[in-house]
mmCIF file of C-alpha atoms in Angstrom:
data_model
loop_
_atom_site.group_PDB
_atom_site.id
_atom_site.type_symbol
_atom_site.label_atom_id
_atom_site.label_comp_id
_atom_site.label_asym_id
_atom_site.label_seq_id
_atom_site.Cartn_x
_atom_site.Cartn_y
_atom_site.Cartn_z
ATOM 1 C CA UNK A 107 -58.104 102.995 194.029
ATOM 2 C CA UNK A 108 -58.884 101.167 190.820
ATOM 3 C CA UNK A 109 -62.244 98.611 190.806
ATOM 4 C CA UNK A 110 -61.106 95.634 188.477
ATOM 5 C CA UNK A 111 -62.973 92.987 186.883
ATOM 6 C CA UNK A 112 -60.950 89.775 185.785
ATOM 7 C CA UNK A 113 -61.914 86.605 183.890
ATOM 8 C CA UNK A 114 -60.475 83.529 184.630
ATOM 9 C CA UNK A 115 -59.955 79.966 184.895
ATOM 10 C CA UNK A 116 -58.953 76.852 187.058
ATOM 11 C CA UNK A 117 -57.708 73.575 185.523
ATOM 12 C CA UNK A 118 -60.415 71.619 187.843
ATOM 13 C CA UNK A 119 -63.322 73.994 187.030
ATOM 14 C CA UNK A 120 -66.013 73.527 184.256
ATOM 15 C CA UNK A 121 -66.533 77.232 183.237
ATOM 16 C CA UNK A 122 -64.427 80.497 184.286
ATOM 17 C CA UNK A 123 -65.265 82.368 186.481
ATOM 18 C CA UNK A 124 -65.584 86.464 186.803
ATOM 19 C CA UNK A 125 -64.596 88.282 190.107
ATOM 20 C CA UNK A 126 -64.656 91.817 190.768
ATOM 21 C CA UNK A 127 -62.144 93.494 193.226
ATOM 22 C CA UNK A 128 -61.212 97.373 194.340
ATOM 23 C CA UNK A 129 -57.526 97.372 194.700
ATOM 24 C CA UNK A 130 -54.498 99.956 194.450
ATOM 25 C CA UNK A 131 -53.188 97.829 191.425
ATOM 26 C CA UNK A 132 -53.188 95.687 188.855
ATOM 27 C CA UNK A 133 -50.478 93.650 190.999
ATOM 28 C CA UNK A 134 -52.572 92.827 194.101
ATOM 29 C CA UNK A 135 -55.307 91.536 191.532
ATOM 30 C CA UNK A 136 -52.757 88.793 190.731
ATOM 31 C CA UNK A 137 -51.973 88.004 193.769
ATOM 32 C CA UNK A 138 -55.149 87.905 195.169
ATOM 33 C CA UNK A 139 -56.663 85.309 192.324
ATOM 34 C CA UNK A 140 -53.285 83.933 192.398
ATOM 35 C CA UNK A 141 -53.577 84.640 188.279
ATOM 36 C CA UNK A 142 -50.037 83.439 188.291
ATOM 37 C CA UNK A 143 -50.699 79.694 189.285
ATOM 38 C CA UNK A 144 -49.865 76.999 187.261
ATOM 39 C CA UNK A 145 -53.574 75.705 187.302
ATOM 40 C CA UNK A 146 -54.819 79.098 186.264
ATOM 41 C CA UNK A 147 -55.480 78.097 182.447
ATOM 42 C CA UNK A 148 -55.981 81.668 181.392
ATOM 43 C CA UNK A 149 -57.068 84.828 182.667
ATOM 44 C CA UNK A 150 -58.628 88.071 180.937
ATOM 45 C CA UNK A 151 -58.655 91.802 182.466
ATOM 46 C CA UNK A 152 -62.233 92.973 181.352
ATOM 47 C CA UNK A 153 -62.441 96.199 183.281
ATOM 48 C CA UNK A 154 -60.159 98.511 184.512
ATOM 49 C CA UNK A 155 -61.672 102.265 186.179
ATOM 50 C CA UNK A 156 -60.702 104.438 188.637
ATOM 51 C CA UNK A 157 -63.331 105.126 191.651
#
């Protein structure tokens, strides 16, 4: 398992927003934030570690 923290934002919110996660891959990050949205603005993978 791999803990993940992303950055990202919305086209309807103010700021971004970080979320942490503990997935399998880098793949069920994006779908779980849906990074691949058309209102997702950007998005920025700050941490990537194995647990």
């Amino acid at each position: 398992m791999k803990r993940f923290v992303v950055e990202f934002k919305e086209t309807y919110m103010d700021i971004p927003v970080t979320r942490e996660c503990v997935v399998s891959s880098f793949d069920e990050v994006m779908r779980l934030y849906e990074l691949n949205n058309p209102d997702i603005e950007y998005w920025n993978l700050i941490l990537e570690e194995d647990v």
